[in-house]
XYZ file of C-alpha atoms in Angstrom:
709
model
C -0.127 0.062 0.085
C 1.172 3.641 -0.794
C 1.894 5.782 2.265
C -1.055 8.367 2.471
C -0.731 11.641 4.679
C -3.541 12.200 7.293
C -4.562 15.417 5.297
C -4.872 13.554 2.235
C -7.181 10.933 3.905
C -9.690 13.865 4.696
C -9.859 14.742 0.873
C -10.794 10.947 0.119
C -14.309 11.364 1.184
C -17.160 10.591 -0.569
C -17.569 12.928 -3.526
C -20.709 15.412 -3.428
C -22.156 16.333 -6.772
C -19.523 18.201 -8.895
C -20.168 21.521 -9.724
C -21.706 22.390 -6.612
C -20.986 23.927 -3.075
C -21.949 21.540 -0.425
C -21.497 23.033 3.196
C -22.478 22.006 6.904
C -21.818 25.715 7.190
C -23.589 28.983 5.981
C -21.575 30.780 3.668
C -21.223 34.477 4.378
C -18.944 35.749 1.589
C -15.818 34.226 -0.386
C -13.036 35.694 -2.553
C -12.887 33.680 -5.965
C -9.313 32.660 -7.215
C -8.002 33.260 -10.654
C -8.381 29.769 -11.886
C -6.317 27.802 -14.284
C -4.822 28.570 -17.764
C -5.346 25.376 -19.698
C -6.176 21.953 -19.742
C -4.421 19.360 -22.060
C -5.315 16.699 -24.461
C -7.189 13.669 -22.892
C -5.230 10.433 -22.683
C -5.973 7.502 -24.726
C -5.168 5.409 -21.919
C -7.552 6.569 -18.953
C -9.637 9.126 -20.543
C -8.377 12.044 -18.319
C -6.501 15.163 -19.228
C -2.976 14.504 -19.796
C -2.003 18.006 -17.921
C -3.447 21.018 -16.683
C -1.304 24.009 -16.911
C -1.528 27.115 -14.414
C -1.074 30.952 -15.462
C 2.654 30.621 -14.593
C 3.243 28.002 -17.242
C 3.619 24.923 -14.829
C 1.884 21.792 -16.152
C 0.990 18.778 -13.538
C -0.048 15.481 -14.608
C -2.282 13.002 -12.380
C -0.131 11.658 -9.529
C -1.160 8.244 -9.184
C 1.613 5.692 -10.129
C 1.230 2.568 -7.972
C 4.521 2.395 -6.544
C 5.485 6.271 -6.584
C 6.320 7.146 -2.783
C 5.584 11.044 -3.572
C 2.017 10.619 -4.598
C 0.555 8.797 -1.693
C -3.053 10.348 -2.040
C -5.503 8.540 -4.191
C -8.372 6.141 -3.985
C -7.524 2.556 -3.398
C -6.688 0.251 -6.178
C -8.662 -3.059 -6.747
C -5.166 -4.741 -6.595
C -2.517 -2.880 -4.810
C 0.112 -5.297 -5.989
C -0.478 -4.790 -9.576
C 0.303 -1.957 -12.050
C -2.075 0.765 -12.489
C -4.390 -0.088 -15.602
C -7.417 1.619 -16.696
C -10.356 0.614 -15.997
C -9.786 -2.504 -14.210
C -7.065 -1.539 -11.875
C -7.800 2.298 -11.513
C -8.702 4.626 -8.322
C -12.001 6.152 -8.227
C -10.169 9.489 -7.364
C -6.847 10.851 -7.937
C -5.315 14.285 -8.008
C -3.243 16.586 -10.116
C -2.637 18.937 -7.180
C -3.556 18.265 -3.404
C -2.553 21.093 -0.865
C -3.777 20.169 2.806
C -3.191 21.263 6.288
C -4.621 21.338 9.889
C -4.488 23.201 13.183
C -5.523 22.576 16.749
C -8.423 24.756 18.007
C -10.059 25.416 21.199
C -12.095 22.595 23.016
C -9.860 20.004 21.438
C -11.267 21.047 18.121
C -9.204 21.140 14.993
C -9.144 23.340 11.789
C -8.423 21.551 8.388
C -8.002 22.900 4.792
C -7.763 21.016 1.556
C -7.085 22.558 -1.938
C -7.237 20.087 -4.669
C -7.440 19.729 -8.454
C -9.183 16.188 -8.493
C -10.019 13.401 -11.057
C -12.845 11.347 -10.154
C -16.113 9.694 -11.571
C -19.820 11.084 -11.463
C -21.120 8.233 -9.978
C -18.386 6.886 -7.848
C -16.929 3.694 -8.928
C -14.774 3.454 -12.126
C -16.614 3.612 -15.166
C -15.478 4.689 -18.679
C -17.027 7.642 -20.087
C -17.831 8.648 -16.638
C -14.566 10.707 -15.707
C -14.863 14.189 -14.251
C -12.338 16.935 -13.050
C -12.995 19.593 -10.683
C -11.409 22.177 -8.526
C -12.051 21.481 -4.626
C -11.728 24.152 -1.379
C -12.545 22.404 1.519
C -12.799 23.852 5.104
C -13.604 22.099 8.435
C -13.508 23.003 11.887
C -14.899 21.281 14.823
C -15.937 22.327 18.631
C -16.831 26.061 17.551
C -19.323 28.276 18.673
C -22.707 28.358 16.851
C -24.344 31.296 14.910
C -21.206 33.686 14.850
C -18.734 34.703 12.069
C -15.378 32.864 11.476
C -13.123 33.764 8.808
C -10.917 31.465 6.572
C -7.813 32.688 5.113
C -6.056 30.168 2.672
C -3.842 30.373 -0.151
C -7.027 30.169 -2.493
C -8.229 33.214 -0.806
C -10.935 34.537 2.089
C -14.416 32.963 3.041
C -16.489 33.650 6.037
C -18.763 30.853 7.310
C -20.862 29.749 10.359
C -22.266 26.561 11.662
C -25.291 25.101 10.631
C -24.784 21.974 12.783
C -23.732 22.513 16.324
C -20.312 23.069 16.851
C -19.309 21.921 13.173
C -18.324 24.141 9.921
C -17.715 21.913 7.012
C -17.674 23.716 3.649
C -16.936 22.071 0.490
C -16.820 24.052 -2.903
C -16.551 21.855 -5.902
C -16.202 23.690 -9.251
C -15.904 21.717 -12.792
C -18.726 19.857 -14.545
C -19.519 19.305 -18.159
C -20.489 16.812 -20.528
C -18.639 13.569 -20.995
C -14.947 14.466 -22.058
C -15.443 18.326 -21.276
C -12.815 19.171 -18.507
C -12.632 22.789 -18.951
C -15.012 23.567 -15.897
C -12.378 23.137 -13.244
C -10.455 26.300 -14.895
C -12.906 28.509 -13.253
C -12.260 27.035 -9.820
C -9.898 28.546 -6.907
C -7.113 26.148 -7.650
C -4.386 28.121 -9.610
C -1.497 28.958 -9.891
C -0.351 25.597 -8.730
C 1.071 25.567 -5.024
C 4.849 24.203 -4.127
C 7.216 23.776 -1.488
C 9.274 26.955 -1.043
C 12.198 24.999 -2.078
C 10.932 24.081 -5.372
C 12.736 25.618 -8.264
C 15.979 25.869 -6.998
C 16.827 22.308 -7.727
C 18.496 21.762 -4.552
C 16.108 19.895 -2.582
C 16.749 16.101 -3.208
C 13.196 15.131 -1.690
C 11.933 16.944 -5.062
C 13.905 14.734 -7.402
C 15.477 17.543 -9.382
C 11.962 19.686 -8.990
C 10.143 16.420 -10.876
C 7.603 16.976 -7.994
C 6.145 20.144 -6.257
C 6.233 18.552 -2.780
C 6.351 14.882 -1.252
C 2.617 14.529 -0.647
C 3.304 13.795 3.348
C 5.897 16.159 4.728
C 4.336 19.522 6.086
C 6.439 22.351 4.695
C 6.362 25.965 3.876
C 4.938 26.685 0.545
C 4.571 29.431 -2.288
C 2.498 30.225 -5.083
C -0.797 31.837 -3.648
C -2.026 34.512 -5.970
C -2.899 36.673 -2.880
C 0.398 36.152 -1.031
C -1.288 34.175 1.818
C 0.716 30.941 1.814
C -0.828 30.040 5.137
C -3.995 28.847 6.687
C -5.752 30.950 9.222
C -9.257 30.746 11.196
C -10.301 34.039 12.740
C -13.576 33.895 15.181
C -14.669 33.798 18.858
C -12.622 31.669 21.123
C -10.877 29.838 18.289
C -7.474 29.781 20.149
C -7.086 26.916 22.684
C -4.577 29.093 24.620
C -5.409 32.394 25.755
C -1.830 33.099 26.641
C -0.129 32.150 23.406
C -0.483 34.405 20.254
C -1.208 31.824 17.516
C -1.519 34.369 14.559
C 1.656 36.543 15.320
C 1.153 38.301 11.752
C -2.555 39.675 13.102
C -2.769 42.507 15.237
C -5.656 41.904 17.842
C -6.848 39.377 20.687
C -5.038 36.039 20.596
C -8.057 34.207 21.425
C -9.664 34.868 18.325
C -7.047 33.583 15.655
C -5.023 30.420 15.049
C -3.026 29.805 11.912
C -0.194 27.468 10.507
C 1.970 27.890 7.133
C 2.909 24.261 7.144
C 1.141 22.123 4.282
C 1.674 18.815 2.718
C 1.814 19.277 -0.992
C 1.427 16.444 -3.717
C 1.804 17.355 -7.405
C 4.027 15.928 -10.144
C 5.306 18.006 -13.335
C 3.631 16.844 -16.546
C 6.232 14.916 -18.577
C 4.102 14.181 -21.959
C 2.512 16.969 -23.928
C -0.114 14.510 -25.189
C -2.004 15.109 -28.473
C -5.327 15.693 -29.705
C -6.432 14.518 -33.252
C -8.877 17.650 -33.807
C -10.041 16.269 -37.112
C -8.911 14.254 -40.160
C -10.211 14.428 -43.738
C -9.577 13.285 -47.272
C -10.177 14.842 -50.599
C -10.052 13.251 -53.898
C -10.210 15.071 -57.446
C -12.226 13.602 -60.553
C -8.974 11.785 -61.324
C -8.572 9.802 -58.257
C -5.660 11.703 -56.761
C -6.129 12.176 -53.146
C -4.776 13.997 -49.809
C -5.332 13.416 -46.230
C -5.499 16.642 -43.917
C -4.505 16.150 -40.658
C -5.332 18.826 -37.834
C -4.000 18.252 -34.220
C -3.193 20.111 -31.339
C -0.554 19.989 -28.551
C 2.124 21.934 -26.483
C 3.812 25.203 -28.084
C 5.217 24.443 -31.859
C 7.867 22.090 -30.903
C 6.370 18.775 -30.303
C 7.251 15.932 -32.301
C 3.731 15.215 -33.855
C 3.427 12.389 -36.761
C 0.779 10.678 -38.719
C 0.958 7.180 -39.905
C -1.274 4.744 -41.456
C -1.850 1.910 -39.264
C -3.358 -0.584 -41.980
C -1.154 -3.482 -43.454
C -1.564 -1.951 -46.739
C 0.205 1.455 -46.110
C -1.559 4.327 -48.492
C 1.166 6.988 -47.380
C 4.302 7.120 -45.459
C 4.582 8.175 -41.784
C 4.823 11.966 -42.010
C 5.266 14.778 -39.774
C 3.207 17.715 -38.807
C 4.071 21.471 -38.493
C 3.372 23.085 -35.574
C 2.450 26.843 -34.407
C 0.755 28.203 -31.579
C -0.391 24.719 -30.334
C -1.982 23.816 -33.743
C -0.146 21.042 -35.864
C -1.088 20.150 -39.340
C 0.005 18.275 -42.335
C -1.520 17.550 -45.940
C -0.561 14.131 -46.817
C -0.836 12.684 -50.673
C -2.120 8.984 -50.291
C -2.092 6.360 -52.875
C -4.711 3.422 -54.053
C -8.189 3.423 -55.087
C -9.711 4.393 -51.433
C -8.188 6.571 -48.440
C -7.262 4.899 -45.368
C -10.059 4.003 -43.024
C -8.583 5.423 -39.919
C -4.974 7.075 -39.501
C -2.722 7.082 -36.195
C -1.684 10.804 -34.778
C 1.373 10.171 -32.459
C 3.299 12.633 -30.109
C 6.618 10.644 -30.428
C 8.276 13.240 -28.004
C 6.077 11.807 -25.102
C 7.564 8.601 -23.265
C 5.761 6.579 -23.740
C 4.384 7.936 -26.927
C 0.924 9.483 -26.858
C -1.411 8.126 -29.549
C -4.724 8.759 -31.004
C -6.395 6.659 -33.579
C -8.920 8.531 -35.798
C -11.439 7.738 -38.515
C -10.616 9.504 -41.961
C -13.948 11.075 -43.353
C -14.612 13.358 -46.059
C -15.172 17.101 -45.710
C -18.589 18.650 -46.550
C -19.546 22.396 -47.637
C -22.576 23.891 -48.861
C -25.523 26.492 -48.301
C -28.982 26.090 -46.988
C -31.378 28.823 -47.968
C -35.286 29.479 -47.326
C -37.310 31.884 -49.372
C -40.434 33.136 -47.292
C -42.126 33.784 -50.412
C -42.483 30.306 -51.736
C -41.618 28.754 -48.312
C -38.721 26.638 -50.143
C -35.801 25.014 -48.273
C -33.050 24.541 -50.872
C -29.914 22.521 -49.593
C -26.785 22.771 -51.998
C -23.919 20.847 -50.923
C -20.743 18.820 -52.149
C -18.290 16.483 -50.858
C -14.328 16.735 -50.854
C -14.348 13.538 -52.464
C -15.362 14.355 -56.214
C -14.073 11.103 -57.240
C -16.089 8.872 -55.334
C -19.168 11.405 -54.852
C -20.555 9.680 -51.764
C -24.106 10.073 -50.771
C -25.302 13.084 -49.083
C -28.366 13.441 -46.496
C -29.663 16.391 -44.807
C -31.112 14.687 -41.664
C -34.824 14.934 -41.380
C -35.328 15.798 -45.030
C -33.488 13.137 -47.154
C -30.948 12.697 -49.540
C -29.307 14.969 -51.955
C -29.708 14.375 -55.696
C -26.715 15.645 -57.866
C -25.754 17.720 -54.886
C -29.057 19.488 -54.246
C -32.313 19.067 -52.265
C -35.323 21.065 -52.449
C -38.179 21.149 -49.670
C -41.439 22.811 -50.504
C -44.025 23.921 -48.439
C -41.901 24.189 -45.412
C -43.841 26.842 -43.017
C -41.109 27.137 -40.197
C -37.677 26.251 -41.367
C -35.096 25.142 -38.585
C -32.047 27.380 -37.789
C -29.782 25.043 -39.422
C -29.728 21.815 -41.136
C -27.363 18.829 -40.409
C -25.720 17.334 -43.314
C -24.125 13.684 -43.357
C -22.094 11.868 -45.834
C -21.858 8.139 -46.544
C -18.070 8.363 -46.361
C -18.650 9.613 -42.953
C -17.972 13.364 -42.877
C -20.714 15.706 -41.378
C -21.452 19.535 -41.008
C -24.263 21.773 -40.085
C -25.199 24.388 -42.388
C -27.017 27.613 -41.198
C -29.941 28.659 -43.020
C -29.685 31.868 -44.943
C -33.216 33.195 -45.331
C -34.505 35.449 -48.086
C -38.024 36.811 -49.296
C -40.674 39.212 -48.136
C -41.500 39.947 -44.497
C -44.630 38.535 -42.841
C -47.621 40.771 -42.655
C -48.138 42.194 -39.069
C -51.173 40.628 -37.060
C -54.673 42.310 -37.811
C -56.431 43.940 -35.017
C -59.296 42.047 -33.340
C -61.761 43.804 -30.995
C -62.730 42.368 -27.708
C -65.190 43.712 -25.579
C -65.107 41.431 -22.689
C -68.001 39.259 -21.363
C -71.778 40.359 -20.896
C -72.354 41.670 -17.647
C -75.515 41.772 -15.098
C -75.645 44.792 -12.760
C -77.938 46.899 -10.424
C -79.260 50.446 -10.834
C -76.466 52.779 -10.028
C -73.624 50.524 -9.902
C -70.455 51.586 -11.402
C -69.772 49.172 -14.557
C -66.281 48.641 -15.815
C -66.027 47.694 -19.812
C -62.592 46.221 -20.540
C -61.441 46.236 -23.843
C -57.761 45.479 -23.185
C -57.902 41.825 -24.394
C -58.086 43.031 -28.170
C -55.063 41.694 -30.114
C -53.091 43.162 -32.815
C -51.261 46.693 -32.833
C -54.395 48.587 -31.858
C -53.814 52.312 -32.748
C -57.268 53.681 -31.220
C -60.029 52.156 -29.089
C -63.619 53.921 -29.456
C -66.760 52.804 -27.141
C -70.282 53.922 -28.329
C -73.755 53.239 -26.968
C -77.027 53.703 -28.935
C -78.838 54.809 -25.494
C -76.694 57.759 -24.978
C -75.050 56.518 -21.761
C -72.047 58.711 -20.931
C -68.629 56.816 -20.271
C -65.659 58.137 -18.632
C -63.206 57.281 -21.067
C -64.675 55.980 -24.199
C -61.423 56.461 -26.213
C -59.517 54.070 -23.908
C -59.247 50.230 -23.490
C -60.822 50.290 -20.219
C -63.644 52.779 -19.445
C -66.619 53.202 -16.862
C -70.197 54.221 -16.691
C -72.768 54.446 -13.924
C -75.794 51.892 -14.624
C -79.232 53.610 -15.418
C -82.159 53.400 -13.027
C -84.273 51.843 -15.643
C -83.756 48.106 -15.781
C -82.700 46.626 -19.471
C -80.686 45.237 -21.707
C -77.864 47.811 -22.918
C -75.414 47.393 -25.813
C -71.865 48.795 -25.916
C -69.952 48.519 -29.047
C -65.876 48.789 -29.149
C -64.454 49.961 -32.225
C -60.454 49.405 -32.740
C -58.396 50.662 -35.646
C -55.090 49.196 -36.931
C -53.619 46.791 -39.517
C -56.578 44.909 -40.858
C -58.897 47.028 -39.277
C -61.199 48.542 -38.188
C -62.791 45.797 -35.975
C -65.749 45.903 -33.638
C -67.214 43.575 -30.848
C -70.218 44.208 -28.534
C -70.916 43.440 -25.069
C -74.340 43.572 -23.257
C -74.978 45.044 -19.850
C -78.098 43.822 -18.190
C -79.337 46.078 -15.506
C -81.576 44.210 -13.296
C -84.354 45.497 -10.882
C -82.903 46.544 -7.451
C -82.286 43.534 -5.393
C -83.167 43.598 -1.629
C -80.116 44.910 0.425
C -78.556 41.797 2.139
C -74.965 41.177 3.224
C -73.706 37.431 2.890
C -70.159 36.883 4.165
C -70.155 33.178 2.666
C -69.935 30.016 4.148
C -67.632 28.991 7.373
C -64.327 27.589 6.169
C -61.541 25.256 7.619
C -58.195 26.124 6.531
C -54.483 25.070 7.372
C -52.452 27.807 8.950
C -50.058 29.605 6.785
C -52.328 29.308 3.747
C -54.113 32.312 1.880
C -57.606 32.677 2.752
C -60.284 34.214 0.416
C -63.427 35.491 1.887
C -66.500 35.348 -0.392
C -69.243 37.948 -0.226
C -70.748 37.494 -3.721
C -73.812 36.093 -2.396
C -74.840 39.384 -1.230
C -77.741 41.211 -3.027
C -78.092 44.917 -3.961
C -74.604 45.744 -3.036
C -72.661 48.763 -4.408
C -69.847 48.667 -2.213
C -68.819 46.167 0.205
C -66.772 46.637 3.681
C -65.018 43.860 5.337
C -63.660 44.047 9.055
C -62.219 41.497 11.496
C -63.933 40.904 14.821
C -60.923 40.461 16.971
C -61.247 38.696 20.187
C -59.305 38.300 23.149
C -55.652 36.721 22.143
C -56.656 36.791 18.640
C -54.009 37.828 16.239
C -54.810 40.835 14.026
C -54.575 40.043 10.110
C -54.362 42.395 7.329
C -57.057 42.180 4.784
C -56.218 42.767 1.278
C -59.031 44.380 -0.690
C -60.847 45.042 2.578
C -63.385 47.036 0.156
C -64.060 44.318 -2.409
C -66.171 41.370 -2.822
C -63.322 38.914 -2.136
C -60.754 39.975 0.153
C -57.802 37.784 1.154
C -55.409 37.271 3.983
C -52.930 34.815 5.306
C -54.110 32.595 8.204
C -51.183 33.255 10.885
C -48.990 30.682 12.732
C -49.885 30.988 16.401
C -47.019 30.926 19.107
C -49.372 30.711 22.061
C -51.889 27.952 22.785
C -54.258 30.767 23.882
C -54.509 31.927 20.538
C -55.545 28.698 18.767
C -59.004 29.501 18.068
C -60.712 30.737 14.951
C -60.971 33.987 13.456
C -64.205 35.886 12.554
C -64.590 38.473 9.835
C -67.555 40.605 9.239
C -69.083 42.050 6.155
C -71.486 45.101 5.742
C -72.554 46.120 2.205
C -74.202 49.424 0.975
C -76.704 50.373 -1.495
C -76.467 52.805 -4.262
C -78.493 55.231 -2.434
C -76.653 54.979 0.604
C -78.636 52.326 2.713
C -76.361 50.120 4.699
C -77.196 46.234 5.443
C -77.048 44.345 8.454
C -73.847 42.765 9.176
C -73.014 39.022 8.096
C -70.039 36.964 9.770
C -68.025 34.413 8.822
C -65.806 31.945 10.886
C -62.497 30.705 9.721
C -61.449 27.778 11.760
C -57.606 26.276 11.459
C -56.948 22.884 11.392
C -54.572 20.906 13.835
C -51.437 19.510 12.495
C -50.775 15.838 12.544
C -47.939 15.026 14.927
C -46.127 11.523 14.270
C -43.096 10.137 16.599
C -40.356 8.172 14.912
C -37.917 7.665 17.728
C -38.383 7.759 21.410
C -35.263 6.501 23.275
C -33.534 6.967 26.922
C -29.948 6.009 27.103
C -27.224 7.486 29.190
C -29.760 9.467 31.579
C -30.948 11.372 28.381
C -34.047 11.288 26.331
C -34.095 11.468 22.659
C -37.556 12.080 21.062
C -37.779 12.540 17.378
C -40.936 13.321 15.056
C -42.670 15.299 12.207
C -45.480 17.668 12.257
C -47.561 18.018 9.171
C -47.506 21.887 9.257
C -44.185 23.840 8.994
C -44.874 26.479 11.356
C -42.056 26.603 13.758
C -44.547 25.761 16.473
C -43.465 24.042 20.073
C -44.088 20.448 20.689
C -44.101 19.009 24.345
C -43.302 15.459 24.907
C -45.305 14.074 27.939
C -44.381 10.762 29.877
C -46.918 8.143 29.954
C -50.133 10.294 29.319
C -50.914 13.312 27.808
C -51.351 14.863 31.338
C -48.369 13.306 32.460
C -44.834 14.923 33.585
C -43.291 17.070 30.508
C -40.193 15.343 29.397
C -39.157 18.125 27.206
C -40.170 20.642 24.314
C -38.857 21.394 20.723
C -39.625 23.972 18.095
C -40.417 22.276 14.815
C -37.925 23.263 11.871
C -38.520 24.276 8.282
C -38.458 20.874 7.159
C -41.492 19.627 9.849
C -39.024 17.820 12.000
C -38.418 18.294 15.811
C -36.115 16.718 18.268
C -36.629 16.812 22.029
C -33.289 16.128 23.943
C -33.466 16.375 27.868
C -32.906 14.633 30.941
C -36.453 14.146 32.224
C -37.846 11.185 34.374
C -36.127 7.681 34.463
C -38.582 5.249 32.624
C -39.221 1.669 32.990
C -39.738 -0.987 30.358
C -42.828 -0.714 28.754
C -43.459 3.184 29.345
C -44.804 5.405 26.485
C -44.366 8.803 25.530
C -47.388 11.129 24.080
C -46.279 14.514 22.036
C -48.958 17.522 21.623
C -48.289 20.208 19.315
C -48.785 24.086 19.957
C -51.375 23.817 16.926
C -53.311 21.080 18.622
C -52.154 17.884 17.243
C -51.547 14.873 19.311
C -49.271 11.806 18.569
C -50.075 8.063 19.110
C -48.334 6.742 22.288
C -44.978 5.443 21.608
C -42.935 2.895 23.492
C -39.685 3.948 24.897
C -36.697 1.999 23.688
C -34.397 1.873 26.696
C -30.608 1.724 26.343
């Protein structure tokens, strides 16, 4: 087994969902780091990038060799006695860079920091195609005070956290997620530039093997490389220092009891010895006489890597040829012989030891245009292959095969943004659609006068034409009976219902493209109804929900007035729309058993002539919550009673010994998830005893037998 530092072991925990921030600590604020500069080609042997490069130009590779004593931190191998091989004998996590430290805190606690550029697998076990990399910054402190700020300073910047579990801060930030084969997400994390021992670069530290490694992965050591100059780990907060007489942060002014720090870290990382190679694209072309070329596009480091292309088949169609490099791009055009191009080629960086090799299929290159004419609704795809000799069949996905390099699709009312084109020789491309032809006419205006209405004499009536569609230029309301309207030239207007019962027709005319357009609405004025207030039926509701009062059963009403009848201990609620037919309010969560009762509301309506009705009262009664006890245990002279409430109200629950009127064991408050947990000393139970829990909101649990021990 390889040696493994204690700080490294901390990093080798079960992975959370990559690309998220997972914390047992409330994040108050943070300072992001500068990230990394580039990610290298993907290794053909394990599917991970062969290196990451920081903004200082340093490149690190995965540090996971089975017998490498300077790469101690990694996941276990299925067979530790055999060499690393993918996927059968490969760790489920490993590191490009890992920097860790810890320092003692007050009350026997410990503060830890782990900064890592990590390679792992999304679902946990080693699965080809499931490879992911991410930049991790993790802080953990035990035995600290709750609900106060603690500021963490590390080589990755600063962050302020609070506990969200008693006495514990545990904050993990993982940055880097993408589709299969996309390892660029980690570039945006806090890792970078890479941290090293402060002796790295001098080639004088034998432990670093002539600067092949940035640290030995196990020995605490001073470091360098922080972009903020904070090459230390510091935690500041109330009572963090284990000794009130020792200044644990000599570089900081202030009380010694509020700070601890260390500048010693374990550092693991190995300089990349290979540059790798990516075969970006390999295409072929053939002229009408059959003469052909293979065009090879590749990428690697700089412009001096030794990149070659060869034909791996038994019947060689071309000799091994070198690629020319510039700014990380490499290219070669190679003439091939024979009747057909090679099926695939091998692109190698022979300067790597062992050589980095990628085998890639050779396909034809496609080019063309796709046009759409709005006048005749016709899509025309015109395309060709670089193989003008073989003339492979071309297909526009979803539309069919091209004939003599062209495809016409008629009657297409809505074209896509692009057309995918494929070749029988393996090539593919996407053609953006170029649009021509006349523009579409704007929508015609259509008048909408609203639904018919039935009203009382003297009532204010609102006519609403705002549902009219199209680019309306003007509105005009008219009425054959000469009824005056407040704003007849607006979408919405009002009038006073006449005293004479009957049906009155109002016409709305709108102007605009395709107009004018007209619509009518009939307002029926009924004989005056007797003035009666009706506050609606009584309701039973859940606390915290929105309640709607309904006075629509009232008759003869021109206006409405709702008020709350506040009894002793009742909370006062805010009625929204107290002068409307259907006001609303939110039924409150109660904090005292004395205010658990219903609420009462009164409605008074007024007629057009000012007559006031007798009041009508409605009662709104809250439901009790459902209390479920999931655990009752007495051990080590302490009770633990866990359960849930159906209402997430923050209410208090009380646990009773043996019966509802029995001794109170303890109380707890229901949290935002509906859970509660009572912890107390209380009476000493005997086998067979039960516990009953009652809620401040009226719920009572079934008796639950105590588990002793």
